Tab-separated table of C-alpha atoms in Angstrom:
chain	number	residue	atom	x	y	z
A	9	UNK	CA	-12.846	-170.881	-71.955
A	10	UNK	CA	-11.430	-168.379	-74.423
A	11	UNK	CA	-11.942	-164.665	-73.919
A	12	UNK	CA	-12.808	-162.547	-76.966
A	13	UNK	CA	-9.878	-160.156	-76.987
A	14	UNK	CA	-10.341	-159.051	-80.578
A	15	UNK	CA	-13.484	-156.944	-80.018
A	16	UNK	CA	-11.554	-154.048	-78.430
A	17	UNK	CA	-8.376	-154.243	-80.437
A	18	UNK	CA	-6.831	-157.133	-78.516
A	19	UNK	CA	-7.997	-155.973	-75.098
A	20	UNK	CA	-10.929	-156.685	-72.805
A	21	UNK	CA	-12.365	-154.172	-70.333
A	22	UNK	CA	-11.862	-155.172	-66.696
A	23	UNK	CA	-14.112	-153.677	-64.021
A	24	UNK	CA	-12.450	-153.451	-60.625
A	25	UNK	CA	-14.816	-153.832	-57.669
A	26	UNK	CA	-13.995	-153.760	-53.953
A	27	UNK	CA	-15.190	-157.162	-52.823
A	28	UNK	CA	-15.938	-155.976	-49.285
A	29	UNK	CA	-17.827	-152.732	-49.955
A	30	UNK	CA	-19.110	-153.506	-53.453
A	31	UNK	CA	-17.805	-150.133	-54.627
A	32	UNK	CA	-16.701	-149.977	-58.259
A	33	UNK	CA	-13.173	-148.581	-58.089
A	34	UNK	CA	-12.043	-148.245	-61.688
A	35	UNK	CA	-12.069	-149.730	-65.169
A	36	UNK	CA	-8.956	-150.834	-67.002
A	37	UNK	CA	-8.119	-152.950	-70.017
A	38	UNK	CA	-6.324	-156.259	-70.169
A	39	UNK	CA	-4.335	-158.039	-72.833
A	40	UNK	CA	-3.913	-161.819	-72.690
A	41	UNK	CA	-0.513	-161.307	-71.054
A	42	UNK	CA	-1.782	-158.861	-68.425
A	43	UNK	CA	-4.592	-161.269	-67.519
A	44	UNK	CA	-2.109	-164.123	-67.196
A	45	UNK	CA	0.145	-162.006	-64.964
A	46	UNK	CA	-2.888	-160.977	-62.895
A	47	UNK	CA	-3.833	-164.614	-62.412
A	48	UNK	CA	-0.277	-165.763	-61.711
A	49	UNK	CA	0.671	-162.994	-59.254
A	50	UNK	CA	-2.718	-162.426	-57.611
A	51	UNK	CA	-2.350	-158.668	-58.185
A	52	UNK	CA	-3.981	-156.695	-60.983
A	53	UNK	CA	-1.888	-155.918	-64.075
A	54	UNK	CA	-3.547	-153.877	-66.824
A	55	UNK	CA	-2.483	-153.047	-70.338
A	56	UNK	CA	-2.220	-149.273	-70.684
A	57	UNK	CA	-3.853	-148.085	-73.888
A	58	UNK	CA	-2.148	-144.678	-73.758
A	59	UNK	CA	1.340	-146.092	-73.183
A	60	UNK	CA	0.783	-149.387	-75.026
A	61	UNK	CA	2.480	-151.471	-72.379
A	62	UNK	CA	1.809	-153.567	-69.319
A	63	UNK	CA	0.834	-151.539	-66.280
A	64	UNK	CA	1.047	-153.052	-62.833
A	65	UNK	CA	-1.519	-151.160	-60.783
A	66	UNK	CA	0.255	-149.712	-57.747
A	67	UNK	CA	3.753	-150.074	-59.178
A	68	UNK	CA	4.674	-146.560	-58.024
A	69	UNK	CA	2.072	-145.860	-55.321
A	70	UNK	CA	2.072	-149.243	-53.628
A	71	UNK	CA	-1.721	-149.237	-53.983
A	72	UNK	CA	-1.897	-152.689	-55.484
A	73	UNK	CA	-5.133	-154.573	-56.041
A	74	UNK	CA	-5.193	-158.053	-54.490
A	75	UNK	CA	-7.376	-160.350	-56.544
A	76	UNK	CA	-10.199	-162.074	-54.693
A	77	UNK	CA	-12.143	-163.375	-57.686
A	78	UNK	CA	-12.211	-162.977	-61.459
A	79	UNK	CA	-15.594	-163.168	-63.141
A	80	UNK	CA	-16.327	-163.262	-66.852
A	81	UNK	CA	-19.469	-162.131	-68.632
A	82	UNK	CA	-21.864	-164.104	-70.815
A	83	UNK	CA	-20.215	-162.959	-74.054
A	84	UNK	CA	-16.664	-163.709	-72.869
A	85	UNK	CA	-15.640	-160.141	-73.639
A	86	UNK	CA	-15.576	-158.373	-70.259
A	87	UNK	CA	-14.102	-159.125	-66.834
A	88	UNK	CA	-15.267	-158.234	-63.343
A	89	UNK	CA	-12.347	-158.470	-60.945
A	90	UNK	CA	-13.285	-158.409	-57.289
A	91	UNK	CA	-10.350	-157.167	-55.241
A	92	UNK	CA	-9.062	-156.248	-51.834
A	93	UNK	CA	-7.374	-152.902	-52.499
A	94	UNK	CA	-4.182	-152.015	-50.606
A	95	UNK	CA	-3.950	-148.398	-49.483
A	96	UNK	CA	-6.424	-145.530	-49.167
A	97	UNK	CA	-7.565	-145.309	-52.785
A	98	UNK	CA	-6.970	-146.297	-56.392
A	99	UNK	CA	-7.321	-142.941	-58.119
A	100	UNK	CA	-4.369	-140.722	-59.008
A	101	UNK	CA	-6.585	-137.757	-58.057
A	102	UNK	CA	-6.639	-138.930	-54.428
A	103	UNK	CA	-9.982	-140.709	-54.271
A	104	UNK	CA	-10.923	-144.222	-53.240
A	105	UNK	CA	-12.619	-144.751	-56.606
A	106	UNK	CA	-11.920	-143.206	-60.007
A	107	UNK	CA	-15.696	-142.702	-60.307
A	108	UNK	CA	-15.824	-139.755	-57.913
A	109	UNK	CA	-17.935	-137.458	-60.093
A	110	UNK	CA	-21.593	-137.583	-61.127
A	111	UNK	CA	-22.986	-136.154	-64.362
A	112	UNK	CA	-25.754	-133.637	-63.851
A	113	UNK	CA	-28.647	-132.856	-66.159
A	114	UNK	CA	-26.705	-129.806	-67.347
A	115	UNK	CA	-23.841	-132.020	-68.554
A	116	UNK	CA	-21.537	-130.902	-65.774
A	117	UNK	CA	-19.606	-133.331	-63.593
A	118	UNK	CA	-19.847	-132.755	-59.844
A	119	UNK	CA	-17.479	-134.261	-57.288
A	120	UNK	CA	-19.524	-136.500	-54.975
A	121	UNK	CA	-16.782	-138.105	-52.864
A	122	UNK	CA	-14.261	-136.954	-50.293
A	123	UNK	CA	-10.557	-137.246	-51.031
A	124	UNK	CA	-9.086	-140.207	-49.159
A	125	UNK	CA	-5.431	-139.271	-49.590
A	126	UNK	CA	-3.180	-136.490	-50.851
A	127	UNK	CA	-2.012	-137.530	-54.322
A	128	UNK	CA	1.029	-135.235	-54.248
A	129	UNK	CA	2.371	-137.204	-51.285
A	130	UNK	CA	2.089	-140.466	-53.185
A	131	UNK	CA	2.895	-139.729	-56.808
A	132	UNK	CA	5.783	-138.026	-58.463
A	133	UNK	CA	4.889	-135.127	-60.816
A	134	UNK	CA	5.317	-137.413	-63.792
A	135	UNK	CA	3.581	-140.306	-62.129
A	136	UNK	CA	0.026	-139.773	-63.343
A	137	UNK	CA	0.124	-142.699	-65.698
A	138	UNK	CA	1.734	-145.078	-63.217
A	139	UNK	CA	-0.704	-145.086	-60.356
B	19	UNK	CA	-17.311	-131.830	-69.368
B	20	UNK	CA	-16.421	-133.708	-72.548
B	21	UNK	CA	-16.125	-137.478	-72.565
B	22	UNK	CA	-13.224	-139.037	-74.485
B	23	UNK	CA	-15.119	-141.158	-76.982
B	24	UNK	CA	-12.235	-141.585	-79.377
B	25	UNK	CA	-10.183	-143.981	-77.231
B	26	UNK	CA	-12.424	-146.957	-77.995
B	27	UNK	CA	-13.380	-146.143	-81.556
B	28	UNK	CA	-16.028	-143.562	-80.725
B	29	UNK	CA	-17.464	-145.448	-77.759
B	30	UNK	CA	-16.993	-145.420	-73.996
B	31	UNK	CA	-17.465	-148.458	-71.772
B	32	UNK	CA	-20.418	-148.141	-69.385
B	33	UNK	CA	-20.525	-150.280	-66.255
B	34	UNK	CA	-24.051	-151.031	-65.066
B	35	UNK	CA	-24.408	-151.410	-61.292
B	36	UNK	CA	-27.553	-152.114	-59.279
B	37	UNK	CA	-27.738	-149.089	-57.028
B	38	UNK	CA	-29.538	-150.990	-54.270
B	39	UNK	CA	-27.470	-154.174	-54.031
B	40	UNK	CA	-24.200	-152.842	-55.454
B	41	UNK	CA	-24.078	-155.831	-57.805
B	42	UNK	CA	-22.356	-155.212	-61.144
B	43	UNK	CA	-24.904	-156.331	-63.722
B	44	UNK	CA	-23.223	-155.882	-67.088
B	45	UNK	CA	-20.909	-153.783	-69.211
B	46	UNK	CA	-21.953	-152.103	-72.436
B	47	UNK	CA	-20.644	-149.399	-74.712
B	48	UNK	CA	-22.102	-145.982	-75.420
B	49	UNK	CA	-21.822	-143.584	-78.312
B	50	UNK	CA	-22.518	-139.874	-77.787
B	51	UNK	CA	-26.046	-140.419	-79.086
B	52	UNK	CA	-26.760	-143.415	-76.839
B	53	UNK	CA	-25.542	-141.456	-73.814
B	54	UNK	CA	-27.781	-138.535	-74.750
B	55	UNK	CA	-30.781	-140.854	-75.148
B	56	UNK	CA	-29.955	-142.487	-71.803
B	57	UNK	CA	-29.881	-139.090	-70.117
B	58	UNK	CA	-33.010	-137.838	-71.868
B	59	UNK	CA	-35.176	-140.928	-71.342
B	60	UNK	CA	-33.828	-142.069	-67.959
B	61	UNK	CA	-33.417	-145.609	-69.333
B	62	UNK	CA	-30.155	-147.126	-70.540
B	63	UNK	CA	-29.467	-147.147	-74.289
B	64	UNK	CA	-26.219	-148.730	-75.458
B	65	UNK	CA	-24.487	-148.796	-78.797
B	66	UNK	CA	-24.149	-152.398	-79.941
B	67	UNK	CA	-20.661	-153.080	-81.268
B	68	UNK	CA	-21.716	-156.289	-83.003
B	69	UNK	CA	-24.737	-154.750	-84.735
B	70	UNK	CA	-23.297	-151.221	-85.027
B	71	UNK	CA	-26.514	-149.557	-83.953
B	72	UNK	CA	-28.325	-148.146	-80.957
B	73	UNK	CA	-29.567	-150.790	-78.556
B	74	UNK	CA	-32.202	-149.953	-75.997
B	75	UNK	CA	-31.622	-152.385	-73.163
B	76	UNK	CA	-34.890	-154.241	-72.535
B	77	UNK	CA	-36.454	-153.351	-75.873
B	78	UNK	CA	-37.656	-156.927	-76.372
B	79	UNK	CA	-37.585	-158.340	-72.829
B	80	UNK	CA	-39.000	-155.350	-71.009
B	81	UNK	CA	-36.031	-155.591	-68.635
B	82	UNK	CA	-35.122	-151.931	-68.902
B	83	UNK	CA	-32.560	-150.228	-66.698
B	84	UNK	CA	-33.857	-147.134	-64.913
B	85	UNK	CA	-31.045	-144.661	-64.401
B	86	UNK	CA	-30.440	-143.548	-60.837
B	87	UNK	CA	-27.069	-141.851	-61.334
B	88	UNK	CA	-24.384	-141.525	-63.997
B	89	UNK	CA	-20.806	-141.275	-62.802
B	90	UNK	CA	-17.726	-140.531	-64.874
B	91	UNK	CA	-14.155	-141.546	-64.153
B	92	UNK	CA	-11.074	-139.380	-63.667
B	93	UNK	CA	-9.930	-139.760	-67.275
B	94	UNK	CA	-13.363	-138.973	-68.764
B	95	UNK	CA	-13.302	-142.230	-70.663
B	96	UNK	CA	-15.534	-144.610	-68.698
B	97	UNK	CA	-19.007	-144.420	-67.179
B	98	UNK	CA	-20.516	-146.041	-64.115
B	99	UNK	CA	-24.291	-146.057	-64.400
B	100	UNK	CA	-26.131	-146.877	-61.209
B	101	UNK	CA	-29.559	-148.263	-62.030
B	102	UNK	CA	-32.772	-149.700	-60.730
B	103	UNK	CA	-33.273	-152.708	-62.985
B	104	UNK	CA	-36.788	-153.696	-64.045
B	105	UNK	CA	-37.449	-157.435	-64.108
B	106	UNK	CA	-35.691	-160.505	-62.748
B	107	UNK	CA	-32.366	-160.099	-64.510
B	108	UNK	CA	-30.369	-158.410	-67.256
B	109	UNK	CA	-28.645	-161.398	-68.859
B	110	UNK	CA	-29.995	-163.163	-71.934
B	111	UNK	CA	-28.835	-166.409	-70.318
B	112	UNK	CA	-31.374	-165.951	-67.529
B	113	UNK	CA	-29.224	-164.518	-64.755
B	114	UNK	CA	-29.527	-161.341	-62.719
B	115	UNK	CA	-26.017	-160.312	-63.790
B	116	UNK	CA	-24.065	-161.108	-66.952
B	117	UNK	CA	-21.105	-161.859	-64.658
B	118	UNK	CA	-22.446	-165.198	-63.449
B	119	UNK	CA	-19.241	-167.196	-63.954
B	120	UNK	CA	-15.889	-167.167	-62.144
B	121	UNK	CA	-12.557	-168.056	-63.707
B	122	UNK	CA	-10.715	-170.826	-61.913
B	123	UNK	CA	-6.973	-171.366	-61.680
B	124	UNK	CA	-7.302	-173.979	-64.428
B	125	UNK	CA	-8.708	-171.366	-66.822
B	126	UNK	CA	-12.214	-172.801	-66.697
B	127	UNK	CA	-15.289	-170.700	-66.039
B	128	UNK	CA	-17.662	-171.996	-63.361
B	129	UNK	CA	-21.244	-170.830	-62.910
B	130	UNK	CA	-21.533	-169.239	-59.468
B	131	UNK	CA	-25.084	-167.856	-59.592
B	132	UNK	CA	-28.585	-169.267	-59.759
B	133	UNK	CA	-30.784	-168.566	-62.766
B	134	UNK	CA	-33.346	-165.910	-61.910
B	135	UNK	CA	-35.609	-166.465	-64.911
B	136	UNK	CA	-36.148	-168.765	-67.880
B	137	UNK	CA	-34.666	-166.984	-70.908
B	138	UNK	CA	-36.727	-169.007	-73.415
B	139	UNK	CA	-39.883	-167.529	-71.889
B	140	UNK	CA	-38.622	-163.990	-72.410
B	141	UNK	CA	-36.637	-163.961	-75.632
B	142	UNK	CA	-37.439	-165.110	-79.118
B	143	UNK	CA	-34.966	-167.598	-80.649
B	144	UNK	CA	-33.356	-164.785	-82.600
B	145	UNK	CA	-33.486	-162.405	-79.689
B	146	UNK	CA	-30.045	-162.962	-78.194
B	147	UNK	CA	-28.753	-159.627	-79.348
B	148	UNK	CA	-31.788	-157.646	-78.274
B	149	UNK	CA	-32.002	-158.379	-74.573
């Protein structure tokens, strides 16, 4: 099976879901190489669009994502990666999930989750992009 | 709050999750207009990358996605839309979720779900893109 990497400029979106709780933790993008590394190492490796390079999730925080299962969609252009996350959360803002805000009818985003860790204790000041 | 639409060519990826079961059903893309229509109507409207136009999910099948909650991620560039789906499934192949296959170590995709409906009874032969 060949994934359609060309639709998003050589990358496919990869949804990260906690396989135990079902919670959607984040969305990243993968290049063919990052998918191969993810499969070979059993830990999620994205391709960072902002930095244009491979990005091992948890490389600085230790909050790696252990792969339980990789699913592919009907059009071969999106991945759903079910993981066992290591550590208290995946988000550089200190939350278990990056989707910790809900959009209201007024267009404002409201925080709907509790912080699960103190990000300043985990990340260096310049570490935002290397969570 | 302003979403970052420019990162993916004017579109943001939108993960669709069944709010009752937690199952991830599909991933689509949204333009500013499709997001506005989704918010205003309470039913999911994507922007089709292949057809370059608005795409009301369920416009031909009736399998619309009723919006329960819209979440936004920490970088303002991805959406998680929790829905109550109408009908037996969202996938034009006849499955509840578009993620009905798992990637094996050999690179092959294996079907891991049961069909929940007969797609030929729901879609016209040319209807693949208008599910």
